[in-house]
mmCIF file of C-alpha atoms in Angstrom:
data_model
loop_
_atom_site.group_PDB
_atom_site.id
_atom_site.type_symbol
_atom_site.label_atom_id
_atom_site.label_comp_id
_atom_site.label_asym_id
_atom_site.label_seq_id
_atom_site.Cartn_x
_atom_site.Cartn_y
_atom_site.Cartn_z
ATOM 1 C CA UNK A 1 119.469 77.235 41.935
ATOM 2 C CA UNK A 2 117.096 74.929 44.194
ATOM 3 C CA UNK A 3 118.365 73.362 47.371
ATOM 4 C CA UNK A 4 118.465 69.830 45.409
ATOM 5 C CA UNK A 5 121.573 71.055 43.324
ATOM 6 C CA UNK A 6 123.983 71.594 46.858
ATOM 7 C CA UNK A 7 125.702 68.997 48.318
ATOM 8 C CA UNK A 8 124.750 67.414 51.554
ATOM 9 C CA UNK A 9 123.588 70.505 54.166
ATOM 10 C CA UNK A 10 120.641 68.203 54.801
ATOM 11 C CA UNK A 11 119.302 69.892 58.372
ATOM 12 C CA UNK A 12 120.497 73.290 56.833
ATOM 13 C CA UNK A 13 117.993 72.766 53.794
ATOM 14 C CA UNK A 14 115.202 71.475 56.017
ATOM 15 C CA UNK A 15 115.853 74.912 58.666
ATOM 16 C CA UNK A 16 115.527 77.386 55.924
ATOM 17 C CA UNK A 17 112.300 75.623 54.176
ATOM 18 C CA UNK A 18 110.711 75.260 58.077
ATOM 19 C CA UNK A 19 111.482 79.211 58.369
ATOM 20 C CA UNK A 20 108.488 79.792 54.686
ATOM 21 C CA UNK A 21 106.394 77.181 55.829
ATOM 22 C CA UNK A 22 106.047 78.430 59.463
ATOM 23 C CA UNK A 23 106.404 82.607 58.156
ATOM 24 C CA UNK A 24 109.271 83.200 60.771
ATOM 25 C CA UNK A 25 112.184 84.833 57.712
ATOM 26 C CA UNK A 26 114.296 86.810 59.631
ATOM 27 C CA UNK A 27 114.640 90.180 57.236
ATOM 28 C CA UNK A 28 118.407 89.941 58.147
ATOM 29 C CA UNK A 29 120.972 86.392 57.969
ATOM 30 C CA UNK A 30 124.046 85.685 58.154
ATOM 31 C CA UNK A 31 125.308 82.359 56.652
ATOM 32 C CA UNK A 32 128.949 81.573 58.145
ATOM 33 C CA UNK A 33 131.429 78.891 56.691
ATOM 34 C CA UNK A 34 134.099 78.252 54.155
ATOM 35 C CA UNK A 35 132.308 78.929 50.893
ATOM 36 C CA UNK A 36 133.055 75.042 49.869
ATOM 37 C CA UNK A 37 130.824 74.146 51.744
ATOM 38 C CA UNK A 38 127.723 75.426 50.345
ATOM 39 C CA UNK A 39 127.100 78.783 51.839
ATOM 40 C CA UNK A 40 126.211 80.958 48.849
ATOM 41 C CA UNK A 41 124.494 78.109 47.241
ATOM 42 C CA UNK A 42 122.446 77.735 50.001
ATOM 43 C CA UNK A 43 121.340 81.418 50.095
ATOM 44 C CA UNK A 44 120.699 81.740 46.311
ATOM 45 C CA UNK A 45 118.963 78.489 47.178
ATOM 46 C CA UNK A 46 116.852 80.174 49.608
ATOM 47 C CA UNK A 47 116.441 83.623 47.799
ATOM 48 C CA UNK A 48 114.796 81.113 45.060
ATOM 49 C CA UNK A 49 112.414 78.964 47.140
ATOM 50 C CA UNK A 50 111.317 82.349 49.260
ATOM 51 C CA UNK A 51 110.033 84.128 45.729
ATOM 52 C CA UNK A 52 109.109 80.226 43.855
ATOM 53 C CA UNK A 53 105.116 80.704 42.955
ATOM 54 C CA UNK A 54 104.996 77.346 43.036
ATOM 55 C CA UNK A 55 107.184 75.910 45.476
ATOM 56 C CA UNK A 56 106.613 72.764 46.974
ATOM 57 C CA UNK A 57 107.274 71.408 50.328
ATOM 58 C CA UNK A 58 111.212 70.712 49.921
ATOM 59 C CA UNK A 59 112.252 72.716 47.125
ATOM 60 C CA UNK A 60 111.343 75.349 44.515
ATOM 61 C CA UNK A 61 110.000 74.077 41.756
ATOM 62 C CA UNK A 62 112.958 75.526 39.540
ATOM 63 C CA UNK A 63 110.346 76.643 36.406
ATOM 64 C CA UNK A 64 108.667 79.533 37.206
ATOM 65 C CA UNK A 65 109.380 83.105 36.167
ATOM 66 C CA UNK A 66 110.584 83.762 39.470
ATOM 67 C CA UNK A 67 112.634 80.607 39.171
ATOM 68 C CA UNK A 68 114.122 81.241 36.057
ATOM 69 C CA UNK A 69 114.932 84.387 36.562
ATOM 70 C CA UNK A 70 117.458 83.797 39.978
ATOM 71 C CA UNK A 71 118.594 80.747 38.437
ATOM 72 C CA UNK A 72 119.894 83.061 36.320
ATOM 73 C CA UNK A 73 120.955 85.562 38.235
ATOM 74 C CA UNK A 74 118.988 88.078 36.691
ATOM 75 C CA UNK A 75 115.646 88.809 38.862
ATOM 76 C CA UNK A 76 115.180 92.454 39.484
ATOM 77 C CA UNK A 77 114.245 91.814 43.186
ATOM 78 C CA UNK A 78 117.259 90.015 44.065
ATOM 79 C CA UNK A 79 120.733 91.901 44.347
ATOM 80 C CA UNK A 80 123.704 90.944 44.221
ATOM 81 C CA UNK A 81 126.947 92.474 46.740
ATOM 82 C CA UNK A 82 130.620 91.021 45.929
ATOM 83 C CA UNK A 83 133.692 92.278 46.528
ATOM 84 C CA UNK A 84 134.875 94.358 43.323
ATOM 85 C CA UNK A 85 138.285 95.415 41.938
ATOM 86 C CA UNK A 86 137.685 99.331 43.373
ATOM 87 C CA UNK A 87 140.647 100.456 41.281
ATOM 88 C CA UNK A 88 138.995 100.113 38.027
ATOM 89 C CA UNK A 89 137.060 103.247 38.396
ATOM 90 C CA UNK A 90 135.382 104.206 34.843
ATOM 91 C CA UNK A 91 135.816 107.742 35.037
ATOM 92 C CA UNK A 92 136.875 110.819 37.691
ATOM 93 C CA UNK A 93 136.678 109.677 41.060
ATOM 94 C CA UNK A 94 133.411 107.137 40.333
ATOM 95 C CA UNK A 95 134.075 103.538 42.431
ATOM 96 C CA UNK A 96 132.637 100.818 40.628
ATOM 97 C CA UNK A 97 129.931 98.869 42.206
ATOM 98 C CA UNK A 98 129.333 95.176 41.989
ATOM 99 C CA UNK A 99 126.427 95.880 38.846
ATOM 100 C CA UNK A 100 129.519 96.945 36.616
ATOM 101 C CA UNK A 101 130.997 93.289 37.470
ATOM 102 C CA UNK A 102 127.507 90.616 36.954
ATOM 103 C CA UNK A 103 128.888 89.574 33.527
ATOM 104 C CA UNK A 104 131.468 87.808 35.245
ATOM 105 C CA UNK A 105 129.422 87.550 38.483
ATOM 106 C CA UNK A 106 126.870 85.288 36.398
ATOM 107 C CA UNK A 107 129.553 83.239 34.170
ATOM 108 C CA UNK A 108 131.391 82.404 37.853
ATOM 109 C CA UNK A 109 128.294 81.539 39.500
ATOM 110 C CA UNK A 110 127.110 79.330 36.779
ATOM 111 C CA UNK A 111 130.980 77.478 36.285
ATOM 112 C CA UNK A 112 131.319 76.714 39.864
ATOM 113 C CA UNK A 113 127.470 75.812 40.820
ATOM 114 C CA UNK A 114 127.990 78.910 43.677
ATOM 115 C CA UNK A 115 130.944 77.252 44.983
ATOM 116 C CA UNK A 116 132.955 80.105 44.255
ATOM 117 C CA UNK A 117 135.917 81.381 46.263
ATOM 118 C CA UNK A 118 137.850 84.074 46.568
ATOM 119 C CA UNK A 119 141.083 83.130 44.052
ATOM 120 C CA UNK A 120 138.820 82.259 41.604
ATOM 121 C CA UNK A 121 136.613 85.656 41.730
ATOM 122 C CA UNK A 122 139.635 87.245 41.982
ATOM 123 C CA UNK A 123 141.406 85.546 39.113
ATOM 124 C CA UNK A 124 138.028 87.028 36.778
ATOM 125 C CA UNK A 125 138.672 90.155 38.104
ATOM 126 C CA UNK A 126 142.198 90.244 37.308
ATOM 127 C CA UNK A 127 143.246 91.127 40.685
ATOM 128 C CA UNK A 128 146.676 89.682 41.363
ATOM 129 C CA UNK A 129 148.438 89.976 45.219
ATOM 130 C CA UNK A 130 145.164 92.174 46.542
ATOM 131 C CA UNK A 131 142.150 91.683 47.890
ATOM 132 C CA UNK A 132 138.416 93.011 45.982
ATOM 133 C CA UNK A 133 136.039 95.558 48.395
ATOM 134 C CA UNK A 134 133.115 96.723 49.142
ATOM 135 C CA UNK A 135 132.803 100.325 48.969
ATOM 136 C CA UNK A 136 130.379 102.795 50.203
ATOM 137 C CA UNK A 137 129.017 103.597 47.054
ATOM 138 C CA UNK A 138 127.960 100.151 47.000
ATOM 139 C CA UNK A 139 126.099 100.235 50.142
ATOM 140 C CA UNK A 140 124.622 103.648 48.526
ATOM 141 C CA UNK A 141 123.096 101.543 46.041
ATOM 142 C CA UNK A 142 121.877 99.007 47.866
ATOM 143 C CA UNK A 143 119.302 101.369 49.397
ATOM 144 C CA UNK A 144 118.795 103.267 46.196
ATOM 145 C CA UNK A 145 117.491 99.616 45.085
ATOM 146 C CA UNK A 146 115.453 99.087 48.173
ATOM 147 C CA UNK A 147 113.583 102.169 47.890
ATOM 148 C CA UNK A 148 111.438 101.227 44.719
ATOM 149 C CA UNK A 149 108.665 98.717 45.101
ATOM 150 C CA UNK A 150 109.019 95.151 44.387
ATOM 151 C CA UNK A 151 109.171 94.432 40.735
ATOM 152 C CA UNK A 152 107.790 90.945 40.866
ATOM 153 C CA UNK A 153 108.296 89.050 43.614
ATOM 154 C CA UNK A 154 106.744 89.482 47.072
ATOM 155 C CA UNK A 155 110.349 89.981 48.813
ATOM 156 C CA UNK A 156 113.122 92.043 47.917
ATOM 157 C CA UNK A 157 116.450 90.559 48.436
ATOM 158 C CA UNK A 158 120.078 92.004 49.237
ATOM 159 C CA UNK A 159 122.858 88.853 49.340
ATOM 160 C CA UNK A 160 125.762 90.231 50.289
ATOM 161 C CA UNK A 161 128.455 88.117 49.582
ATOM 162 C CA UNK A 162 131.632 88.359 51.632
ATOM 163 C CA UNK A 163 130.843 90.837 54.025
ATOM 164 C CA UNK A 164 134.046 91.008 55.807
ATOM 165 C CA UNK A 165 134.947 93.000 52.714
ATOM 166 C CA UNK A 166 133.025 95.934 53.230
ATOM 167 C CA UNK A 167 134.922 99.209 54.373
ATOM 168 C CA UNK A 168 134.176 100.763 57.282
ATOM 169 C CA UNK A 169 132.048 103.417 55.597
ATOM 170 C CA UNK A 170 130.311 100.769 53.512
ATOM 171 C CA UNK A 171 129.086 98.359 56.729
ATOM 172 C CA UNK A 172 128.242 101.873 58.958
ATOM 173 C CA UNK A 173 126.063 102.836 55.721
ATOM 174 C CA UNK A 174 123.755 99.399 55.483
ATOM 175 C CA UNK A 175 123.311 99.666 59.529
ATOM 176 C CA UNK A 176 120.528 101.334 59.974
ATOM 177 C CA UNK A 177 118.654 99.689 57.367
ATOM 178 C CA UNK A 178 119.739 96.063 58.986
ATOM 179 C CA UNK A 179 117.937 97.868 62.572
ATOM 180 C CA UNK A 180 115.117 99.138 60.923
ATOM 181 C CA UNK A 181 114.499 97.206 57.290
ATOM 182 C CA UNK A 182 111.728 97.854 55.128
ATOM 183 C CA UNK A 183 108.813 95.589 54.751
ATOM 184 C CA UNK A 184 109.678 92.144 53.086
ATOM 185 C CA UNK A 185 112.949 93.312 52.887
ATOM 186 C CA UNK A 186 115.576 90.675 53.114
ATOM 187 C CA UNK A 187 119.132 90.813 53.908
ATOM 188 C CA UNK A 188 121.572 87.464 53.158
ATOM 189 C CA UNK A 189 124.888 87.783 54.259
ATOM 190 C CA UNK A 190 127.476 85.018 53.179
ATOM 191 C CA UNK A 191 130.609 85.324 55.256
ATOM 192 C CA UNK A 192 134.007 83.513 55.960
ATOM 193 C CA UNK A 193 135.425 85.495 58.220
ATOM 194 C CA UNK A 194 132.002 86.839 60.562
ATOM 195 C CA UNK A 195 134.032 87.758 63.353
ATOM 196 C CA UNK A 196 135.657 90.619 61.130
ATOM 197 C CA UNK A 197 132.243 91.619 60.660
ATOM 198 C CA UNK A 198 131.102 94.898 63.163
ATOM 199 C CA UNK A 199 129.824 93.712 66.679
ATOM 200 C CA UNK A 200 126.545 95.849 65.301
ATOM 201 C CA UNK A 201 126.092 94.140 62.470
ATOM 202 C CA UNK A 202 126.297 91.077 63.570
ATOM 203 C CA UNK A 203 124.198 91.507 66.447
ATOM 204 C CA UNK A 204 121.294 92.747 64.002
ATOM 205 C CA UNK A 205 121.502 89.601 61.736
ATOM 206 C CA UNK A 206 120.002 85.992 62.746
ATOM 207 C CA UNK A 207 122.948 82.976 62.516
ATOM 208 C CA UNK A 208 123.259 80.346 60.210
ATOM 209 C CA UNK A 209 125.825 77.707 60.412
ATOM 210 C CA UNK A 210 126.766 75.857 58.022
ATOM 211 C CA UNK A 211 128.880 73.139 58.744
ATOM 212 C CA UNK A 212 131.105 70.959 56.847
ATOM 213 C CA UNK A 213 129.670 68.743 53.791
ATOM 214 C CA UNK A 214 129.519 65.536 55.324
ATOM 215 C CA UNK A 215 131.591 62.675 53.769
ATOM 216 C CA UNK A 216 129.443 60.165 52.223
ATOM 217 C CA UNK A 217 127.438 63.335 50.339
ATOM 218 C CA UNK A 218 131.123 64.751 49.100
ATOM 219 C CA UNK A 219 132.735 61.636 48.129
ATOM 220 C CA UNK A 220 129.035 60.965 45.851
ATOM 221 C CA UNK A 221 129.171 63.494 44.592
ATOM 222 C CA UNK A 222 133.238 63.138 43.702
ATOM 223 C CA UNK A 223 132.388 59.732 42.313
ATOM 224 C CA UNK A 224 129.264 61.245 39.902
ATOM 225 C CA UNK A 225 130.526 64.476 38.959
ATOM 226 C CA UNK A 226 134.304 64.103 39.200
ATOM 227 C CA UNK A 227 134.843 60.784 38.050
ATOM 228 C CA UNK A 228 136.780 59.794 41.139
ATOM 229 C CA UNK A 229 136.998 56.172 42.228
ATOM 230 C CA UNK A 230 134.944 55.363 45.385
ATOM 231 C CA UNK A 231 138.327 54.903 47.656
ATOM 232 C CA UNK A 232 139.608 58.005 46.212
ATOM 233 C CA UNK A 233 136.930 60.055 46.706
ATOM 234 C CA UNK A 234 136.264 58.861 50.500
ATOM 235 C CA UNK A 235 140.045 59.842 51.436
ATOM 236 C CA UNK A 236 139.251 63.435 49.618
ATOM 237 C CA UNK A 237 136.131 63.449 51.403
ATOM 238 C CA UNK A 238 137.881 63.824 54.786
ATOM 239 C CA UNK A 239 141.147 65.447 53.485
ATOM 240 C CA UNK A 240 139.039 68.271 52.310
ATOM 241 C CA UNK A 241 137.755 68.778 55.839
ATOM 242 C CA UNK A 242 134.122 69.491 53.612
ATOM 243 C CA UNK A 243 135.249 71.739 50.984
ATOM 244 C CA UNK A 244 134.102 71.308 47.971
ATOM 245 C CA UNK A 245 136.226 73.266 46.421
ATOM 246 C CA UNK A 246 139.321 71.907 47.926
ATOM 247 C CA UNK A 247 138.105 68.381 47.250
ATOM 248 C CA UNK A 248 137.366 69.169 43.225
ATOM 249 C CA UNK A 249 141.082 70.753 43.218
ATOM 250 C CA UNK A 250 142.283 67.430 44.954
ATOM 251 C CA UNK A 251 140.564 65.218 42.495
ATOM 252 C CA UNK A 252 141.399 67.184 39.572
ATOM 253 C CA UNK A 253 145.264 67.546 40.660
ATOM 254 C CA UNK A 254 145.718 63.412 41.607
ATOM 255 C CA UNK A 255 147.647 64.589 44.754
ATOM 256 C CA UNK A 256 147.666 66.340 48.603
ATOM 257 C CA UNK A 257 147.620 69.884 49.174
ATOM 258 C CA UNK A 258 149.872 71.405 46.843
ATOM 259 C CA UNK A 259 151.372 73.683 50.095
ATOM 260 C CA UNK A 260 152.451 70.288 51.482
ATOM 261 C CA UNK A 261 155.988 70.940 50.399
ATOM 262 C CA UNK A 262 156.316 74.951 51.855
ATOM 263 C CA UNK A 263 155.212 73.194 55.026
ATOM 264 C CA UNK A 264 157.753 70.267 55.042
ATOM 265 C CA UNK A 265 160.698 72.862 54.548
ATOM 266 C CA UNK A 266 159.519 74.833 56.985
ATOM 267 C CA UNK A 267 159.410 72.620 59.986
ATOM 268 C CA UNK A 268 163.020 71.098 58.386
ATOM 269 C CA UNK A 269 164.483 74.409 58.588
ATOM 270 C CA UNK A 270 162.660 75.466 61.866
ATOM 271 C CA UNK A 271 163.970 72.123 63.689
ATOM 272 C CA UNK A 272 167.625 72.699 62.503
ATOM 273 C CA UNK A 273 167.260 75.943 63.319
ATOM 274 C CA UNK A 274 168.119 77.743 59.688
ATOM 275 C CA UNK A 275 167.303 80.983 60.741
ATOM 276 C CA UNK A 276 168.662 82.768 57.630
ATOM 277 C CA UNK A 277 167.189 80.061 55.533
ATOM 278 C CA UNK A 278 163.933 80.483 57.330
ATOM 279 C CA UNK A 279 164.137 84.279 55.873
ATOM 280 C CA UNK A 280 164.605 83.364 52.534
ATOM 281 C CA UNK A 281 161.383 80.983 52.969
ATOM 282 C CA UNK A 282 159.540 83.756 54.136
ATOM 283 C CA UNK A 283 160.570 85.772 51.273
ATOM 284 C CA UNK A 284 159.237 83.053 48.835
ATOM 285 C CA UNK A 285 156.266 82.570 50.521
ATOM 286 C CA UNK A 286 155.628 86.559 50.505
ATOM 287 C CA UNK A 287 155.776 86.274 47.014
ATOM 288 C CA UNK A 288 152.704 83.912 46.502
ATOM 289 C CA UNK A 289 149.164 85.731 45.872
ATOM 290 C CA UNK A 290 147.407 86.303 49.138
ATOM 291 C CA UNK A 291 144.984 83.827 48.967
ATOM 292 C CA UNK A 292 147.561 81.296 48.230
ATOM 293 C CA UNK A 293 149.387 82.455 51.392
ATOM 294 C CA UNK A 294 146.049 81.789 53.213
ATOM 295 C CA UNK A 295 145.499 78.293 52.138
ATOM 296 C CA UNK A 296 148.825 77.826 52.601
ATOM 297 C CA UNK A 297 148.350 78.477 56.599
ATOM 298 C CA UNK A 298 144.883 76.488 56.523
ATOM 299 C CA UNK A 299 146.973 73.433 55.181
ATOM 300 C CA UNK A 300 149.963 73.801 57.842
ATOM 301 C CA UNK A 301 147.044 73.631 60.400
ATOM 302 C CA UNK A 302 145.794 70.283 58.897
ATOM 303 C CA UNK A 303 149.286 68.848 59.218
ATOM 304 C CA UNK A 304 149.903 69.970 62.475
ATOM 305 C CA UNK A 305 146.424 68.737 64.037
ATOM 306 C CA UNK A 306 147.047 65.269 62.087
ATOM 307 C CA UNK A 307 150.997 65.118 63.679
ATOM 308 C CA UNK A 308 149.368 66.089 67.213
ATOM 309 C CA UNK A 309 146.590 63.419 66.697
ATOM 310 C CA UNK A 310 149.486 61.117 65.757
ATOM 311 C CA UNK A 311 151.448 62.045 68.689
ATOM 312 C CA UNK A 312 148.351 61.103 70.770
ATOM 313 C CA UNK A 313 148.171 57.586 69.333
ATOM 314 C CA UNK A 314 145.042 58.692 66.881
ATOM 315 C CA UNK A 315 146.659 58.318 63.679
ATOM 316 C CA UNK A 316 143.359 56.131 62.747
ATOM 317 C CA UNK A 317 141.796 59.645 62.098
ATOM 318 C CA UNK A 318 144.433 61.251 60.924
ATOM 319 C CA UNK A 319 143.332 61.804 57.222
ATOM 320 C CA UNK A 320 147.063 61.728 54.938
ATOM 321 C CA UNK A 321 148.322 61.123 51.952
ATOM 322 C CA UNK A 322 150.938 58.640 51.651
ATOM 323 C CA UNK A 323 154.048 61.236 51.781
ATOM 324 C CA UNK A 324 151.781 62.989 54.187
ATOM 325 C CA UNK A 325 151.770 59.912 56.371
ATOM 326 C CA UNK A 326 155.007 59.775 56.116
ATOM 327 C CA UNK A 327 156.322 62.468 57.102
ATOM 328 C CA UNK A 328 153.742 62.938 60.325
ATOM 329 C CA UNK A 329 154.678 59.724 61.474
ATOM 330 C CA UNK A 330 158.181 61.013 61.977
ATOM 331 C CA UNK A 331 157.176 64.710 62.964
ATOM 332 C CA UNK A 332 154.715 63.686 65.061
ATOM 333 C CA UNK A 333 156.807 63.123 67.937
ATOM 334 C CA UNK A 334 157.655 67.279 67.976
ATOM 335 C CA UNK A 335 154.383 67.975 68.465
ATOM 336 C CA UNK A 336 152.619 67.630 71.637
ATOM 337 C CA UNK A 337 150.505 69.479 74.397
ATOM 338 C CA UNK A 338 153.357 71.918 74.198
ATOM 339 C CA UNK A 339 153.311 73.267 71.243
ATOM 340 C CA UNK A 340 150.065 73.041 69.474
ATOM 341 C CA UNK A 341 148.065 75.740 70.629
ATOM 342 C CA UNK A 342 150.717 78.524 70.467
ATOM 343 C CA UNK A 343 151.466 77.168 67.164
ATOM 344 C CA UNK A 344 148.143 77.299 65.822
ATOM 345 C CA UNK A 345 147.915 80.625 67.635
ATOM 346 C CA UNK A 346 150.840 82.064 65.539
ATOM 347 C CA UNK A 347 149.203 80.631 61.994
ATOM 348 C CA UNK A 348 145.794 82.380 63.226
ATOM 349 C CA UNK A 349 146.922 85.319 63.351
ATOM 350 C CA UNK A 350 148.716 85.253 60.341
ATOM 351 C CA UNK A 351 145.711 84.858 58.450
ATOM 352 C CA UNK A 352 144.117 87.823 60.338
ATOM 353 C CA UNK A 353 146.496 89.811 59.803
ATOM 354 C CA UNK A 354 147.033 88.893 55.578
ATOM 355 C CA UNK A 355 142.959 89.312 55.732
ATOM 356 C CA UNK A 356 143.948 92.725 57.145
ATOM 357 C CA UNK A 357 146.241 93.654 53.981
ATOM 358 C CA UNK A 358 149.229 93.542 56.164
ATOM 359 C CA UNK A 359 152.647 93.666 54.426
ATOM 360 C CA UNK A 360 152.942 89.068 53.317
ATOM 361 C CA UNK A 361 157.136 89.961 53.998
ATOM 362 C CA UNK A 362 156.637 91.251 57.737
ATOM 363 C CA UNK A 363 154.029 88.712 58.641
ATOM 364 C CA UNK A 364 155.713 85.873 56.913
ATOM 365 C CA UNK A 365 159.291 86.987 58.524
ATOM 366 C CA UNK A 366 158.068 86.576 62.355
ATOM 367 C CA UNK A 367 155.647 83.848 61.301
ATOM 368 C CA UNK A 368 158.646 81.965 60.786
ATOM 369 C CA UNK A 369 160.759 82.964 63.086
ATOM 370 C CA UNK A 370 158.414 82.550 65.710
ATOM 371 C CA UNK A 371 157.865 78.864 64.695
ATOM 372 C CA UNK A 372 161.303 77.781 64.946
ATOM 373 C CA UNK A 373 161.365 78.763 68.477
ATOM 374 C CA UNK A 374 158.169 75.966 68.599
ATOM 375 C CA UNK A 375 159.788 73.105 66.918
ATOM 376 C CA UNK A 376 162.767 72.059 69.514
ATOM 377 C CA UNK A 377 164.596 68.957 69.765
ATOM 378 C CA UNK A 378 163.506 66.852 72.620
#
C-alpha cells in the first residue's frame, strides 16, 4: 500500500515521510481517528515506505521485494495485531491469536483498500452481538516475534490494530517492551477509542492525528471510484463528517443514515412523553448488533449538532438530507444551549459504556429515559 492509494491526509503523508528523511521514527505511534478516515492505511502506508529499498522522496516505490511483500500483507518483518473471535479456541484451553485469522485479515484488507471497520471484520469473523479481543497470548507472541533478527528488512514492525481491544493482561504484557523496545523495533498502534487505551501506554507512544478526509479529496474520489455525481458526492462529502466508509455506504445505499428513522421516533416519543413506548424502543434498539447500536448514537449526534446549529440560525452548514432537513427545521427549535451538552453527554456515555460490553437493554433503557426528560415542550 503506498501513501498515493489513501485519500486526502495530505500534511499527514508529508509528517510521516519528513520523520525517514530526517531519521527521527519514533519506535512507538499511535495513529488516532475513525478508521474511515485513513488510519490503518496510513500506517501500512508507512510500514511500506520505512522498509521500500527504493523509496523515493514522497512515496515507496510500490515494486520492490519489500514492497511487494506488505502490499501483500505477507512480509515476515511486519506483524499484524487485530482483534480476534477468542472463543474459537482450536483445542484445550489454546486462545487463538490474530496469525490463525490473516486469511481473512488479507482478503479484508485488500476489499476495503485498509478502510476496514469493525462490522465488517466482525461480519468475516462471524461474530454477531460481541465484540473481537486481544488476548494475552497475543501479546506473548508479539515478543516471541521480536526476539529473532530481522528477516529482511532493516525494521521490524508490530501494527496493532485496535488497541482499545486488548485485555488488561494483554496491554500490561507489551508495556515494557513499548518503555524499553529493541533496536529498530517499531510499534504502530491504530486506535478509535485512545482514551480507553492505559494512561502508560499511551504516555510511551508518540501521537498521530489524523483528521477528517477533507471534502474535495472524498467527494473525488466518490465521483472516480463510486460513480457518484459531482453534487452527490459533495453533500456525502460533508454528511460523512470524513468517513470513507460511511460515505461509500451512503453512495452505495442512495439515501441518509439508515439510523435516521430510530432517531426520529425517539425524539417523537421523548417529546410526547411515551415513556412505555420509549421502553419498547429501547428494547428494539437492544436488539441491533453492537456496532450498529454505536453508529446508531454517532448519527443521533449528527442530528442533534445540525438541529442546534439550526436553532442558532446556521442551517447554511448544517449538512441534511432532504427528510433530514425537514425534520431539523421543525426540531430545531427543542434544542438549544439547554440541552445539547447533557444530551450529547448521555449518547457519550452510551457508547462507552456498549464499548465496555455493558448489557445494550440497561444502557438503552436509561438512555432513553434520560432523553425524554431533555426534550420538553417550551
Amino acid at each position: 500500500m503506498q501513501f498515493r492509494d489513501i485519500i486526502g491526509q495530505e500534511e499527514i503523508k508529508r509528517r510521516l515521510v519528513r520523520s525517514v528523511a530526517e531519521n527521527r521514527i519514533s519506535h512507538a505511534q499511535l495513529f488516532s481517528g475513525a478508521t474511515g478516515r485513513g488510519t490503518l492505511a496510513l500506517a501500512i502506508a508507512y510500514a511500506q515506505y520505512i522498509n521500500c529499498t527504493n523509496r523515493s522522496e514522497t512515496d515507496s516505490c510500490g515494486e520492490c521485494p519489500s514492497c511487494r511483500q506488505i502490499s501483500g500483507l505477507a512480509h515476515p518483518d511486519v506483524h499484524f495485531v487485530f482483534p480476534v473471535n477468542t472463543a474459537r479456541a482450536k483445542s484445550g484451553s489454546e486462545r487463538p491469536t490474530s496469525d490463525n485469522f490473516l486469511p481473512q485479515w488479507r482478503e479484508a484488507i485488500t476489499r476495503t483498500g485498509g478502510y476496514i471497520d469493525e462490522p465488517v471484520w466482525y461480519a468475516e469473523l462471524e461474530l454477531e452481538n460481541k465484540q473481537g479481543l486481544i488476548s494475552k497470548n497475543e501479546a506473548d507472541e508479539v515478543i516471541r516475534k521480536l526476539s529473532f533478527k530481522a528477516f529482511e528488512s532493516e525494521y521490524k514492525i508490530v501494527i496493532i490494530w485496535l488497541p482499545e481491544r486488548m485485555r488488561p493482561e494483554a496491554a500490561n504484557g507489551l508495556l515494557k517492551i513499548l518503555e524499553e523496545p529493541w533496536d529498530k523495533t517499531l510499534f504502530l498502534l491504530v486506535s478509535e477509542s485512545p482514551d480507553r487505551l492505559l494512561p502508560t501506554i499511551i504516555s510511551r507512544v508518540q501521537g498521530v492525528m489524523v483528521p477528517p478526509i477533507d471534502d474535495l479529496s472524498l467527494a473525488g474520489y466518490l465521483v472516480s471510484q463510486c460513480g457518484a455525481a459531482n453534487e452527490e458526492a459533495q453533500v456525502v462529502a460533508r454528511l460523512s463528517g470524513g468517513d470513507r466508509t460511511v460515505a461509500v455506504r451512503m453512495v452505495g445505499s442512495g439515501e441518509g443514515d439508515p439510523f435516521f428513522g430510530p432517531f426520529v421516533e425517539l425524539m417523537r416519543l421523548s417529546y410526547n412523553d411515551r415513556h412505555m413506548e420509549l421502553l419498547e424502543w429501547a428494547d428494539r434498539m437492544a436488539a441491533l448488533g453492537r456496532e450498529e447500536q454505536k453508529q446508531l448514537l454517532v448519527n443521533a449526534v449528527r442530528l442533534l449538532r445540525s438541529s442546534y446549529m439550526m436553532h442558532a440560525g446556521l442551517e447554511r452548514i448544517a449538512y441534511l438530507y432532504e427528510e433530514e432537513l425537514a425534520f431539523c427545521r421543525k426540531f430545531a427549535p427543542y434544542i438549544g444551549n439547554h440541552n445539547i451538552e447533557p444530551l450529547v453527554a448521555e449518547i457519550e456515555l452510551a457508547i462507552r459504556q456498549l464499548g465496555q460490553n455493558g448489557n445494550p437493554k440497561i444502557i438503552f433503557a436509561h438512555f432513553a429515559l434520560t432523553v425524554s426528560k431533555m426534550i420538553v415542550r417550551r
